XYZ file of C-alpha atoms in Angstrom:
700
model
C 36.384 -22.464 66.929
C 36.850 -26.170 67.853
C 35.595 -28.446 70.326
C 36.985 -30.686 72.336
C 33.764 -33.762 73.869
C 31.327 -31.302 74.804
C 26.926 -30.912 75.098
C 27.145 -30.130 72.041
C 28.412 -33.643 71.170
C 25.939 -35.823 73.152
C 23.262 -33.076 71.861
C 24.403 -34.828 68.625
C 24.606 -38.307 69.392
C 20.935 -38.233 71.091
C 19.234 -36.310 68.061
C 20.739 -39.594 66.488
C 19.466 -42.050 68.817
C 16.099 -40.811 68.985
C 15.209 -39.697 65.404
C 13.664 -41.832 62.797
C 15.493 -42.230 59.982
C 13.285 -40.411 57.680
C 10.449 -38.077 57.949
C 7.773 -37.332 56.267
C 7.802 -34.045 54.452
C 4.626 -31.485 53.123
C 5.763 -29.879 50.361
C 2.771 -27.529 50.942
C 5.642 -26.061 53.272
C 7.338 -24.317 50.423
C 3.791 -22.686 48.820
C 3.004 -21.679 52.261
C 5.529 -18.596 52.640
C 3.038 -16.381 50.936
C 0.269 -16.560 54.127
C 3.337 -16.822 56.524
C 5.396 -13.859 55.517
C 3.413 -11.527 52.853
C 0.791 -9.523 55.002
C 4.255 -8.635 57.856
C 6.518 -6.912 55.243
C 5.023 -3.198 54.429
C 7.563 -1.093 52.198
C 7.509 2.378 51.940
C 7.901 2.707 47.981
C 8.584 7.139 47.845
C 7.090 8.418 44.943
C 7.895 11.896 44.972
C 5.749 14.818 43.392
C 7.819 17.771 42.599
C 6.393 21.270 43.637
C 9.827 22.929 43.304
C 13.461 22.269 41.880
C 14.081 21.858 45.422
C 10.614 20.316 47.554
C 8.793 16.964 46.410
C 5.832 15.161 48.725
C 4.860 11.602 48.686
C 2.443 9.690 49.995
C 3.000 6.644 52.908
C 0.754 4.130 55.241
C -0.739 5.206 58.456
C -2.061 3.460 61.695
C -5.505 2.218 60.971
C -5.183 2.039 56.984
C -5.303 5.292 56.307
C -2.109 7.415 54.789
C -0.121 10.819 55.457
C 1.894 12.820 53.404
C 5.114 13.613 53.398
C 6.480 16.571 52.323
C 10.171 17.121 51.847
C 12.311 20.025 51.519
C 15.776 18.811 50.532
C 17.536 22.733 50.797
C 16.804 22.528 54.212
C 16.650 18.501 54.725
C 13.714 18.851 56.452
C 10.972 16.114 56.067
C 6.965 17.622 57.710
C 4.046 15.035 58.061
C 0.368 16.294 57.143
C -2.527 13.886 57.266
C -4.419 15.094 54.509
C -2.759 16.097 51.103
C -4.592 20.255 50.768
C -2.419 21.134 52.918
C 0.000 20.591 51.097
C 1.996 23.408 48.263
C 0.117 23.464 44.870
C 2.910 23.384 41.381
C 3.064 19.422 40.147
C 5.542 19.960 37.337
C 6.838 17.080 35.242
C 10.189 14.983 35.998
C 13.566 16.621 33.986
C 14.514 14.802 30.574
C 17.859 14.200 29.544
C 19.171 15.659 26.085
C 18.727 13.155 22.977
C 20.951 15.835 21.203
C 22.980 13.680 19.640
C 23.580 13.751 15.844
C 20.739 11.063 13.620
C 20.017 10.873 10.214
C 17.027 8.644 9.221
C 16.423 6.689 6.097
C 14.380 9.036 3.805
C 12.449 8.927 0.039
C 12.853 12.463 -0.453
C 16.352 14.331 0.059
C 16.385 17.225 2.511
C 15.528 20.249 0.004
C 12.987 18.145 -1.906
C 13.738 18.250 -4.583
C 15.447 15.041 -5.489
C 13.440 11.549 -4.663
C 14.166 8.193 -4.484
C 12.026 4.675 -6.616
C 12.896 1.074 -5.553
C 11.408 -0.465 -8.704
C 13.022 -4.406 -9.094
C 15.699 -4.538 -6.846
C 16.729 -1.086 -8.051
C 16.608 2.941 -6.606
C 15.457 4.745 -9.438
C 16.501 9.313 -9.047
C 13.804 11.248 -9.556
C 13.118 15.120 -10.072
C 10.371 16.125 -8.317
C 10.155 19.702 -10.031
C 9.850 18.317 -14.026
C 9.586 14.611 -12.719
C 12.637 13.436 -15.520
C 13.564 9.993 -13.877
C 17.466 8.780 -13.661
C 18.149 4.386 -13.337
C 20.779 4.784 -10.007
C 21.357 1.349 -10.079
C 21.330 -1.528 -11.697
C 22.862 -4.406 -10.009
C 20.071 -5.191 -7.254
C 17.671 -8.886 -7.820
C 16.087 -10.716 -6.108
C 16.541 -11.736 -2.137
C 20.260 -9.300 -3.360
C 18.380 -6.195 -3.621
C 18.147 -2.383 -3.004
C 16.584 -0.731 0.504
C 13.386 2.293 -0.739
C 14.637 4.336 1.603
C 18.190 6.055 1.489
C 20.310 8.209 3.761
C 20.757 11.557 1.987
C 23.332 14.264 3.012
C 22.222 17.687 5.291
C 23.047 19.212 1.904
C 20.994 17.619 -0.598
C 23.991 17.032 -2.659
C 24.802 12.822 -1.945
C 22.902 9.656 -0.793
C 23.614 6.321 0.902
C 22.482 3.621 -0.164
C 22.027 0.168 1.304
C 22.515 -2.858 -0.816
C 21.168 -5.679 1.207
C 21.867 -9.682 0.428
C 19.244 -11.621 1.541
C 19.691 -13.931 5.185
C 18.823 -18.344 4.993
C 15.941 -19.737 5.358
C 16.321 -22.109 7.882
C 12.813 -22.697 9.424
C 12.178 -25.309 12.806
C 8.983 -27.560 12.434
C 6.836 -28.229 15.608
C 4.180 -30.571 15.612
C 1.438 -29.884 18.456
C 0.121 -32.728 19.712
C -2.908 -32.414 21.667
C -4.221 -28.967 20.359
C -7.670 -27.610 22.343
C -9.755 -26.793 19.313
C -9.018 -30.180 17.336
C -8.128 -33.495 17.409
C -5.391 -33.868 15.470
C -2.523 -33.066 15.592
C -1.003 -29.161 14.105
C 2.039 -28.346 12.842
C 3.886 -25.246 13.170
C 7.123 -23.657 11.529
C 8.723 -20.554 12.177
C 11.820 -18.297 11.281
C 15.375 -19.431 13.515
C 18.670 -18.847 11.923
C 21.372 -21.124 14.003
C 24.943 -20.995 14.007
C 26.820 -20.926 10.401
C 23.919 -20.150 8.611
C 23.861 -17.519 6.097
C 22.659 -13.914 7.989
C 21.952 -10.634 6.123
C 24.555 -8.689 4.485
C 24.151 -4.761 4.897
C 27.158 -2.612 2.462
C 26.610 1.039 1.962
C 26.553 2.466 -1.511
C 27.549 6.783 -2.513
C 26.140 8.237 -5.289
C 26.598 11.752 -6.223
C 22.773 12.818 -7.135
C 24.172 16.017 -10.189
C 25.743 13.109 -11.605
C 23.796 10.278 -11.020
C 26.997 8.517 -10.632
C 28.183 5.918 -7.671
C 31.444 7.514 -5.748
C 33.544 4.044 -4.981
C 33.837 2.969 -1.344
C 36.190 -0.111 -0.199
C 34.576 -2.150 1.623
C 38.027 -3.440 3.124
C 36.984 -2.586 6.843
C 34.066 -3.773 6.705
C 33.261 -7.205 4.331
C 32.518 -9.588 6.998
C 29.794 -7.528 9.032
C 27.769 -9.102 11.509
C 25.822 -5.467 11.680
C 25.929 -2.506 9.796
C 23.685 0.445 10.934
C 24.182 3.983 12.807
C 24.543 5.719 10.142
C 25.202 8.977 10.047
C 25.777 12.349 7.759
C 27.640 15.237 9.810
C 26.418 18.495 9.577
C 28.574 20.260 6.374
C 27.252 16.994 4.684
C 31.671 16.381 4.613
C 31.334 12.379 4.993
C 29.461 9.633 7.139
C 30.107 7.650 9.533
C 28.571 3.847 10.663
C 28.540 1.178 13.054
C 30.073 -2.456 11.903
C 30.289 -5.449 14.443
C 32.424 -8.282 12.200
C 31.070 -11.616 12.330
C 32.449 -13.637 14.979
C 32.609 -10.889 17.077
C 35.997 -9.739 17.548
C 35.897 -6.131 15.729
C 33.761 -3.668 16.002
C 34.583 -0.020 14.083
C 33.153 3.114 13.569
C 34.352 4.327 9.847
C 34.263 7.263 8.155
C 33.562 7.838 4.834
C 34.487 11.085 2.392
C 31.629 12.001 1.349
C 33.756 13.838 -2.052
C 36.546 10.943 -2.694
C 35.161 7.757 -0.420
C 37.888 7.009 1.137
C 37.150 5.334 4.072
C 38.335 5.260 7.550
C 38.248 3.180 10.916
C 37.448 6.544 13.644
C 36.445 4.198 16.457
C 38.769 0.539 16.175
C 38.467 -2.064 18.805
C 39.924 -5.402 18.944
C 39.392 -8.375 20.852
C 40.816 -12.282 20.769
C 37.746 -13.100 22.590
C 34.728 -11.475 22.055
C 33.177 -8.158 21.716
C 29.652 -8.274 23.764
C 28.500 -6.032 21.066
C 24.565 -7.063 22.891
C 25.253 -6.064 26.163
C 28.440 -3.375 26.713
C 27.701 -1.062 23.303
C 27.019 2.332 23.488
C 27.974 5.955 21.034
C 26.577 8.866 21.364
C 27.613 10.397 18.258
C 27.340 14.639 19.400
C 26.146 17.048 16.669
C 28.232 20.326 17.144
C 31.687 18.743 17.974
C 32.272 16.126 15.237
C 32.618 13.354 18.530
C 31.246 10.040 19.771
C 31.230 9.034 23.975
C 32.016 5.090 23.151
C 31.835 2.837 25.276
C 34.665 -0.218 25.430
C 36.735 -2.699 27.563
C 39.630 -1.642 25.968
C 41.844 -1.655 29.114
C 40.632 -4.949 30.697
C 37.256 -3.174 32.174
C 34.035 -2.170 30.434
C 34.862 2.319 31.000
C 33.530 5.321 28.684
C 36.075 6.787 26.518
C 35.452 10.416 23.881
C 36.639 10.308 20.542
C 36.982 12.942 18.217
C 34.869 11.279 14.625
C 37.531 13.840 12.760
C 40.343 12.747 13.320
C 39.654 8.926 15.298
C 41.812 10.736 18.914
C 40.878 9.317 21.886
C 40.136 12.837 23.177
C 39.890 11.389 27.016
C 38.933 8.124 28.757
C 35.304 9.616 30.515
C 35.733 6.864 32.892
C 38.707 4.464 34.612
C 39.568 2.125 37.696
C 39.414 -1.520 38.071
C 35.264 -1.276 38.028
C 32.875 -1.406 35.073
C 29.947 1.346 33.848
C 26.739 -0.850 34.123
C 24.999 1.728 31.456
C 24.462 4.643 30.872
C 21.886 7.117 31.803
C 21.903 10.652 29.965
C 24.668 12.379 28.321
C 24.310 16.398 29.432
C 25.681 17.971 26.084
C 25.068 21.546 27.516
C 27.435 21.040 30.096
C 29.979 18.027 28.451
C 28.958 15.129 31.522
C 28.117 11.789 31.745
C 25.512 10.433 34.477
C 25.643 6.763 34.253
C 25.369 2.952 36.704
C 28.550 1.671 37.426
C 29.545 -1.875 39.656
C 32.509 -2.574 41.855
C 33.204 1.309 42.321
C 33.629 1.235 46.142
C 35.721 -1.367 46.699
C 34.822 -1.940 49.551
C 30.778 -3.513 48.965
C 30.141 -6.421 46.169
C 31.645 -5.453 43.035
C 27.873 -6.362 41.556
C 26.021 -3.410 43.368
C 25.252 -0.489 41.485
C 25.491 2.753 41.414
C 24.528 6.502 40.762
C 27.820 8.324 39.301
C 28.207 11.134 36.735
C 31.508 12.627 35.352
C 32.807 15.190 33.120
C 33.778 14.383 29.396
C 37.602 15.394 30.187
C 37.330 12.579 32.772
C 37.137 14.980 35.816
C 34.337 15.516 38.576
C 34.150 12.419 38.495
C 31.065 12.266 41.547
C 30.049 8.776 42.757
C 26.578 10.253 43.628
C 24.958 6.385 46.246
C 27.005 5.116 49.061
C 24.837 2.860 51.050
C 25.671 -0.510 51.293
C 23.489 -2.077 48.801
C 22.710 -2.148 44.722
C 21.227 0.974 43.862
C 18.143 1.789 41.877
C 17.375 5.666 41.691
C 15.300 9.032 40.510
C 16.795 12.593 39.356
C 14.491 15.226 40.465
C 13.684 17.904 37.720
C 16.491 19.689 37.885
C 18.696 16.830 38.299
C 19.937 18.534 41.672
C 18.955 15.228 43.800
C 18.372 11.790 43.418
C 15.714 10.022 45.225
C 17.638 6.710 46.075
C 16.404 2.985 47.267
C 19.250 0.319 47.666
C 18.659 -2.714 49.593
C 20.559 -6.045 49.798
C 19.613 -10.104 50.243
C 19.663 -9.131 53.683
C 18.937 -5.696 54.296
C 15.733 -4.050 53.892
C 15.113 -1.058 51.659
C 16.065 1.905 52.429
C 14.763 5.379 50.865
C 17.591 8.280 50.817
C 17.437 11.770 49.332
C 21.172 13.143 48.532
C 22.806 15.783 46.391
C 24.288 15.152 43.881
C 26.991 17.992 43.009
C 28.889 15.756 45.699
C 26.625 12.650 46.848
C 25.930 13.780 50.180
C 22.797 12.521 51.990
C 20.095 15.240 52.238
C 18.100 12.612 54.365
C 17.050 9.411 54.905
C 13.074 9.173 54.143
C 12.278 5.631 54.533
C 13.606 2.652 56.800
C 11.894 -0.897 55.774
C 10.973 -2.894 59.241
C 11.351 -6.365 58.806
C 10.824 -7.088 62.382
C 7.317 -8.503 62.248
C 8.781 -10.957 59.444
C 11.284 -12.248 61.398
C 8.919 -12.844 64.403
C 7.242 -15.224 61.759
C 10.302 -17.064 61.649
C 11.764 -15.718 58.852
C 15.946 -15.563 58.516
C 17.654 -13.921 55.906
C 19.842 -15.150 52.934
C 23.356 -15.194 53.954
C 26.055 -13.382 51.258
C 29.119 -15.960 50.954
C 32.293 -15.404 49.095
C 34.924 -17.426 48.354
C 38.223 -17.911 45.679
C 37.601 -18.645 42.631
C 40.251 -20.989 40.905
C 42.722 -18.891 40.143
C 43.032 -19.069 44.234
C 42.795 -14.860 44.010
C 39.731 -13.588 42.344
C 36.084 -13.622 44.718
C 33.584 -15.318 44.156
C 29.905 -14.035 45.325
C 26.982 -16.059 46.074
C 24.383 -16.207 48.767
C 23.093 -19.554 51.102
C 19.741 -20.199 52.061
C 18.303 -22.416 54.195
C 15.176 -23.633 55.302
C 13.026 -20.878 57.548
C 13.199 -24.320 60.882
C 17.003 -24.558 60.512
C 18.730 -27.455 62.530
C 21.928 -26.513 62.497
C 22.249 -30.362 64.187
C 21.654 -31.997 60.779
C 23.324 -31.745 57.223
C 21.130 -30.897 54.239
C 21.271 -31.287 50.623
C 22.833 -28.909 48.391
C 20.728 -27.698 45.733
C 22.071 -24.416 43.306
C 19.998 -23.047 41.192
C 22.433 -22.733 37.716
C 22.278 -19.796 35.391
C 26.060 -19.165 33.748
C 25.457 -17.206 30.461
C 27.948 -14.490 29.520
C 25.419 -12.053 29.028
C 24.464 -11.148 32.156
C 24.990 -12.230 36.269
C 22.348 -13.773 38.002
C 23.030 -13.684 42.052
C 19.726 -11.543 43.520
C 21.501 -8.662 45.319
C 18.676 -6.800 46.101
C 16.056 -8.056 48.769
C 13.048 -10.065 48.904
C 10.740 -11.003 51.498
C 9.576 -14.377 50.045
C 12.964 -15.408 47.414
C 11.919 -17.610 44.305
C 14.715 -19.820 45.976
C 13.635 -19.450 49.684
C 10.896 -22.025 48.848
C 12.752 -24.500 47.746
C 14.968 -24.316 50.831
C 11.821 -24.987 52.503
C 11.646 -28.931 51.000
C 14.573 -29.089 53.131
C 17.844 -28.761 51.374
C 20.436 -25.607 51.995
C 20.156 -24.090 48.601
C 22.555 -21.914 46.465
C 23.550 -19.740 43.458
C 26.157 -18.024 42.576
C 28.598 -16.301 39.524
C 31.313 -18.193 38.863
C 34.093 -17.069 36.827
C 32.510 -15.738 32.170
C 29.957 -14.423 33.513
C 29.373 -10.335 33.688
C 29.994 -7.719 35.442
C 33.631 -8.211 36.407
C 36.776 -7.640 34.541
C 36.950 -8.443 30.533
C 39.175 -11.002 32.082
C 36.469 -12.925 34.265
C 34.848 -12.525 31.352
C 36.525 -14.511 29.506
C 36.221 -17.934 30.336
C 33.417 -18.074 28.561
C 35.100 -17.340 24.603
C 34.034 -20.850 23.273
C 33.901 -22.421 26.092
C 30.756 -22.253 27.114
C 30.478 -26.384 29.288
C 32.842 -24.795 31.907
C 30.395 -22.735 32.813
C 32.240 -21.335 36.172
C 31.901 -25.352 37.210
C 35.450 -25.250 38.881
C 34.537 -22.119 40.767
C 31.230 -23.341 41.872
C 32.856 -26.294 43.268
C 35.076 -24.142 45.449
C 32.937 -21.831 46.832
C 30.307 -25.127 47.657
C 33.240 -26.797 49.683
C 34.136 -23.533 51.251
C 30.955 -22.293 52.701
C 30.817 -26.526 53.813
C 33.741 -25.719 55.713
C 32.976 -23.187 57.344
C 28.932 -24.658 57.681
C 29.226 -28.807 57.935
C 25.315 -28.984 57.620
C 26.251 -28.668 53.901
C 26.267 -32.065 52.416
C 28.218 -31.853 49.943
C 27.997 -36.144 49.289
C 24.324 -34.929 47.635
C 24.625 -32.176 45.473
C 21.756 -31.343 42.762
C 21.940 -28.891 39.908
C 18.816 -27.258 38.251
C 18.461 -24.607 35.781
C 16.448 -23.844 32.547
C 17.581 -22.960 29.457
C 21.900 -22.194 28.982
C 20.756 -23.278 32.493
C 19.690 -26.473 31.431
C 22.598 -27.109 29.178
C 24.733 -26.674 31.926
C 23.245 -28.467 34.472
C 23.564 -31.562 32.624
C 27.126 -30.998 31.640
C 27.624 -30.948 35.631
C 27.045 -34.893 35.393
C 28.899 -35.382 31.812
C 31.881 -33.433 33.719
C 32.133 -33.041 36.760
C 29.622 -35.442 38.206
C 32.555 -36.686 41.250
C 30.772 -33.544 43.014
C 26.990 -33.025 41.781
C 24.717 -36.237 41.791
C 21.694 -34.957 40.534
C 19.768 -32.591 37.867
C 17.307 -31.492 36.768
C 17.650 -29.438 32.783
C 14.425 -27.957 31.801
C 14.485 -26.891 27.518
C 18.220 -26.667 27.348
C 20.088 -25.555 23.988
C 22.302 -28.666 25.119
C 24.611 -28.340 21.349
C 25.308 -24.849 21.003
C 25.222 -25.266 16.795
C 21.447 -26.646 17.463
C 20.404 -23.072 18.700
C 19.901 -19.206 18.478
C 22.571 -17.817 15.763
C 23.424 -15.174 17.834
C 23.845 -16.420 21.305
C 25.752 -18.998 20.924
C 27.933 -17.266 17.667
C 28.561 -14.181 20.294
C 30.639 -16.784 23.018
C 31.647 -19.437 20.483
C 32.328 -17.930 18.675
C 32.478 -17.649 14.372
C 33.374 -19.878 12.104
C 31.959 -23.188 13.802
C 34.727 -25.369 14.894
C 35.439 -28.137 16.470
C 35.605 -27.127 19.643
C 31.040 -27.107 19.243
C 31.154 -30.175 18.605
C 33.329 -30.599 21.721
C 31.327 -29.241 24.213
C 28.005 -30.718 23.066
C 25.304 -32.628 25.791
C 24.873 -34.926 22.390
C 28.383 -35.684 22.188
C 29.442 -36.274 25.666
C 26.212 -38.300 26.492
C 28.332 -41.128 27.232
C 29.666 -39.708 29.994
C 27.062 -39.644 32.233
C 26.683 -40.123 35.919
C 24.346 -39.866 38.380
C 20.211 -38.959 38.373
C 19.281 -36.583 35.441
C 15.747 -35.103 34.934
C 14.874 -33.936 30.939
C 12.253 -31.242 30.139
C 11.120 -30.097 27.141
C 7.857 -28.089 25.532
C 7.114 -29.336 22.533
C 6.217 -26.333 21.090
C 9.167 -24.431 22.709
C 10.471 -21.549 19.947
C 13.090 -20.303 22.113
C 15.411 -23.150 21.844
C 14.599 -26.037 18.981
C 13.429 -28.573 21.182
C 15.128 -31.062 18.768
C 18.254 -30.134 21.140
C 16.373 -32.377 23.932
C 15.629 -35.107 21.481
C 18.643 -35.224 20.294
C 20.603 -35.585 24.029
C 17.546 -38.664 24.427
C 19.094 -40.072 21.408
C 22.484 -39.709 22.040
C 21.589 -41.259 25.891
C 19.958 -44.158 24.965
C 22.521 -44.334 22.290
C 25.241 -44.846 25.584
C 22.733 -47.331 27.211
C 22.422 -44.288 29.764
C 19.522 -44.585 32.653
C 17.441 -40.933 33.121
C 14.133 -39.666 33.082
C 12.038 -37.215 30.859
C 8.656 -34.986 30.911
C 7.627 -33.797 27.527
C 5.099 -31.321 28.127
C 2.593 -30.803 25.201
C 1.691 -27.348 24.333
C 3.627 -25.823 26.100
C 7.136 -23.276 24.844
C 9.884 -21.796 26.189
C 8.597 -21.899 29.999
C 7.532 -25.326 31.316
C 6.444 -24.693 34.724
C 3.091 -25.703 35.378
C 2.105 -26.384 38.968
C 2.400 -30.811 37.413
C 6.019 -29.843 36.623
C 6.678 -28.054 39.704
C 5.749 -30.849 41.487
C 7.510 -33.338 39.426
C 10.529 -31.329 39.878
C 9.883 -31.020 43.210
C 9.709 -35.443 43.777
C 12.569 -35.843 41.618
C 15.400 -33.597 43.729
C 13.564 -34.849 46.959
C 14.121 -38.970 46.778
C 17.328 -39.065 44.442
C 18.926 -36.268 46.731
C 17.482 -38.239 50.229
C 15.376 -34.861 50.801
C 13.307 -36.808 53.313
C 16.028 -38.652 55.466
C 17.663 -36.808 58.856
C 21.101 -36.778 58.761
C 22.302 -35.359 62.075
C 25.971 -33.815 62.102
C 28.512 -36.554 63.278
C 30.758 -36.433 66.079
C 34.218 -35.217 63.928
C 32.130 -32.700 62.416
C 30.563 -30.611 65.512
C 34.065 -29.787 66.643
C 34.440 -27.804 63.797
C 31.266 -26.144 64.323
C 31.079 -22.620 66.332
C 27.422 -21.842 67.276
C 27.746 -18.031 66.617
C 27.975 -18.615 63.405
C 25.182 -20.812 63.003
C 22.247 -18.661 61.662
């Protein structure tokens, strides 16, 4: 809505004339949120005590410090309130536990029939007949750092065994100096084992042996010659074959491989390949079924994270269990008897935020999908003893928790149990964070974030914008559930409008959305973040985009500094704590997963060290001298490069601290730095032309 010259304009001009150019700001306002709000917010957390498959009771507070007891009949959808526990029926039952009958194979020294035993000697294996103690040397090629594990995988009929031949990983160590130990005057030297990208890793190879002939059955390793990991080794019930999970180094190939126990023939019964990466650390799920030689397998092969039922004998995909433009966030349990999968999903309600988690179930053949939860928010559930009902608690950042009972057969609402009252918190000045959505760099994809304003927010002034940035591809980071005292609200109280955004390259959306991070961590979704803030400022001119700061920790620190290297036309100030500023310096598993292997020139091209000469803006680096998560030298190499480039910056080295440097002193220094360099204590009234774009109904 546009205004011509109006009372709003004159109010703005008056404020400009009468407001002093600066104001003293009390940092303690940020720390008084607990005092202001904590005692005014009380959620009733429903902890059910099931007394039958369809009835439970729970406690809730009552007047004058008392409590009352609520009895819930799920069949009738009725609740009754009792003043005393002793009026309630007896018969408490333990919660139901999911079926866990998937096929397993545990390595052991002794065969299932007890007739054979394996011993490790000088890195090799010996086979011993337990009846007559006759010994035979089974392997001869074991040596130091490339020998056999002492326990083996026996076939159920005890006629075959699989031994793991293992080549040890490299022995890189990182060294730290504790400058100020509490128990002595002199510094201490410490070291720890820490592989980095490109280092030699442990190599595992399964070798198949016939027990009766005491000879090896040759198994070609052509399909698994470069393992990052090789595990989940399982025999079938008839001892005809065994399978194992193979994750190739570089994380672009994942297979379940079947080996015939007689011929040694190798077949890939499950084969996933991606030109970017396979997120094995967060999206790998395999449930092997005992009686049917099947596996429930998780894959992004169709562009979304879904479940498949695969025949382990033929490798045939029998059914795609889940499908659609939404993602399986995780499997809760597999019901073998009823051939169902219970899981939680994101984006399954197309009209809701795609990051909201919902509870679902579906048959192995893909039929009978039931989305059990419905409310517009993110959900967490507990199941009744017979799985007929769920206790569903859901909320949003701008909506306090609601607790319901729902039927799992059809997702229908049985009863609403509790709705949290936040009117007392609102009366004390609490403001809800605002959910905000804008388009990504492609002009089509929705980017989701949250805006936090000071509780004394003045719609007639402009505020510096502070982004809390973390863009690790392993997850998504914008809060979705309710908090009466959000952590970022404490920063808003300092005089910022604070934003939190999930740009492209983070998880829980489509594979294409995620793939933006592939060999491209420097991107960090920054182009999407800028567009999001520009869209927010178009709607809310109180966001002053001439004063944008960013703070981040660990991988977030890498991205925060990168913002001042590649996007310093937009970002002006950055605080970067314990950053992995060069992906060659950080832990091997995280960086090879997203940046790939072998180590290519893109590692150096994206390094904050290599590009330190591009720095513009105000940068505060923080590092703990005892950080064992990220090598502190990663920060020191940035310092060296900045000095060589004659760049000004600020730095805090924290003695005695590791990856978490947030002492009260460090928190104060971060606040001071951002407030000073973003000019947070100066009042910037909206100018006349900006009032023309303000719709008072849109301003909180």
